[in-house]
Amino acid sequence: MLDGRPLVDVHLHAANRSGLKLPWSVWIQDFDRPQLAAIYDADGVVRPEAFDAHLADEGVDVAVVLAEYSPKVTGWQTVEDLLPLTAQNPDRIKFAANVNPHLHYPVADELERQRGLGAVALKVHPVHGGFAANHRALYPAYEICQAAGMPVVVHCGTSTFPGALNQYADPILLDDVLRDFRTLQVVLAHGGRGWWYDAAAFLALSDERVWIELSGLPPSRLQTYYARHNWSRLTRRMIFATDWPGIPGIAVNARAVAALCPDDETAGLVLAGNAARVYNLTLPG
């Protein structure tokens, strides 16, 4: 709980440093700090008990950590890397599956394997993985998610990492997916960062299955990014997330986001309620 409210962060990268292709300073966007170093052991692996304690200190009730199979851009962060974290505190720490159609065949088999390990969502990363979100090879995975009531999280925003293919972050590529999978919940990670804020907001306001996820977006800039849209309506379509560890702090961001919400009810939805609904999470109390 944070300030009396449940808090869910659906976008954390608890990366093992040995699996990163990028330099550490680039990965964390110059937000290195002693508290972060203390979470890692001498081999650059996240210490489960320290990570859990950090989340507790930040007021996080549920965190969703992400795997990423993008060897050309960011490296390898496997679901197996995340299992010691989820085992440390299964109530607090969950993970999202990740598939890349260039690496996993058939993707349905790989997704089912990761679901069997406990995945609560599917993350696809077109910009770093080098594929479009409407790639037909992904459709069997989307079919599984739709049938299981599991959300698909799509990176929807620019990336400055070398080798990223930003054309694949365009929300228009999800038009096919939303048309072909009529009950699928779609979460737009990074909320259209860079060139697509308006497109992402339009999708979220016009389709009740689409959500704006706030990872990597400075709270102080949110109202500027979405200035062309009804802020009161749009906030109710938002899901709190940070993109940890490349941030000042989870609690700092959460308090700043809550302060932007038009009322307490909306703040509760953004910080936890929407995530609980979409990711099928259990909140305290």
PDB file of N, CA, C and O in Angstrom, residues 2 7 57-59 240 249-256:
ATOM      1  N   LEU A   2       0.412   2.265  -0.690  1.00  0.00           N
ATOM      2  CA  LEU A   2       1.110   3.542  -0.716  1.00  0.00           C
ATOM      3  C   LEU A   2       0.109   4.629  -0.362  1.00  0.00           C
ATOM      4  O   LEU A   2      -0.870   4.843  -1.091  1.00  0.00           O
ATOM      5  N   LEU A   7      -1.118  -0.437  -4.706  1.00  0.00           N
ATOM      6  CA  LEU A   7      -0.256   0.015  -5.800  1.00  0.00           C
ATOM      7  C   LEU A   7       0.218  -1.185  -6.600  1.00  0.00           C
ATOM      8  O   LEU A   7       0.751  -2.154  -6.043  1.00  0.00           O
ATOM      9  N   ASP A  57       9.219  -1.546   0.331  1.00  0.00           N
ATOM     10  CA  ASP A  57       9.576  -0.193   0.774  1.00  0.00           C
ATOM     11  C   ASP A  57       8.925   0.874  -0.097  1.00  0.00           C
ATOM     12  O   ASP A  57       8.627   1.980   0.377  1.00  0.00           O
ATOM     13  N   GLU A  58       8.730   0.557  -1.386  1.00  0.00           N
ATOM     14  CA  GLU A  58       8.122   1.515  -2.314  1.00  0.00           C
ATOM     15  C   GLU A  58       6.595   1.466  -2.287  1.00  0.00           C
ATOM     16  O   GLU A  58       5.942   2.220  -3.016  1.00  0.00           O
ATOM     17  N   GLY A  59       6.035   0.598  -1.480  1.00  0.00           N
ATOM     18  CA  GLY A  59       4.583   0.503  -1.370  1.00  0.00           C
ATOM     19  C   GLY A  59       3.918  -0.336  -2.434  1.00  0.00           C
ATOM     20  O   GLY A  59       2.691  -0.255  -2.610  1.00  0.00           O
ATOM     21  N   PHE A 240      -0.898   2.249 -14.194  1.00  0.00           N
ATOM     22  CA  PHE A 240       0.394   2.704 -13.687  1.00  0.00           C
ATOM     23  C   PHE A 240       1.490   1.684 -13.977  1.00  0.00           C
ATOM     24  O   PHE A 240       1.308   0.475 -13.848  1.00  0.00           O
ATOM     25  N   GLY A 249      12.106   6.647  -8.969  1.00  0.00           N
ATOM     26  CA  GLY A 249      11.599   5.788  -7.915  1.00  0.00           C
ATOM     27  C   GLY A 249      10.150   5.445  -8.165  1.00  0.00           C
ATOM     28  O   GLY A 249       9.407   6.247  -8.752  1.00  0.00           O
ATOM     29  N   ILE A 250       9.723   4.270  -7.725  1.00  0.00           N
ATOM     30  CA  ILE A 250       8.347   3.834  -7.960  1.00  0.00           C
ATOM     31  C   ILE A 250       7.368   4.700  -7.177  1.00  0.00           C
ATOM     32  O   ILE A 250       6.390   5.212  -7.724  1.00  0.00           O
ATOM     33  N   ALA A 251       7.612   4.863  -5.875  1.00  0.00           N
ATOM     34  CA  ALA A 251       6.698   5.644  -5.046  1.00  0.00           C
ATOM     35  C   ALA A 251       6.634   7.096  -5.495  1.00  0.00           C
ATOM     36  O   ALA A 251       5.553   7.712  -5.512  1.00  0.00           O
ATOM     37  N   VAL A 252       7.771   7.661  -5.861  1.00  0.00           N
ATOM     38  CA  VAL A 252       7.804   9.039  -6.353  1.00  0.00           C
ATOM     39  C   VAL A 252       6.904   9.192  -7.578  1.00  0.00           C
ATOM     40  O   VAL A 252       6.087  10.122  -7.668  1.00  0.00           O
ATOM     41  N   ASN A 253       7.039   8.279  -8.523  1.00  0.00           N
ATOM     42  CA  ASN A 253       6.212   8.341  -9.732  1.00  0.00           C
ATOM     43  C   ASN A 253       4.740   8.129  -9.409  1.00  0.00           C
ATOM     44  O   ASN A 253       3.857   8.814  -9.951  1.00  0.00           O
ATOM     45  N   ALA A 254       4.454   7.169  -8.535  1.00  0.00           N
ATOM     46  CA  ALA A 254       3.055   6.864  -8.218  1.00  0.00           C
ATOM     47  C   ALA A 254       2.366   8.054  -7.566  1.00  0.00           C
ATOM     48  O   ALA A 254       1.211   8.378  -7.895  1.00  0.00           O
ATOM     49  N   ARG A 255       3.045   8.706  -6.639  1.00  0.00           N
ATOM     50  CA  ARG A 255       2.447   9.873  -5.991  1.00  0.00           C
ATOM     51  C   ARG A 255       2.217  11.008  -6.994  1.00  0.00           C
ATOM     52  O   ARG A 255       1.197  11.702  -6.944  1.00  0.00           O
ATOM     53  N   ALA A 256       3.156  11.162  -7.914  1.00  0.00           N
ATOM     54  CA  ALA A 256       3.011  12.220  -8.920  1.00  0.00           C
ATOM     55  C   ALA A 256       1.841  11.927  -9.849  1.00  0.00           C
ATOM     56  O   ALA A 256       1.090  12.839 -10.219  1.00  0.00           O
TER      57      ALA A 256
END
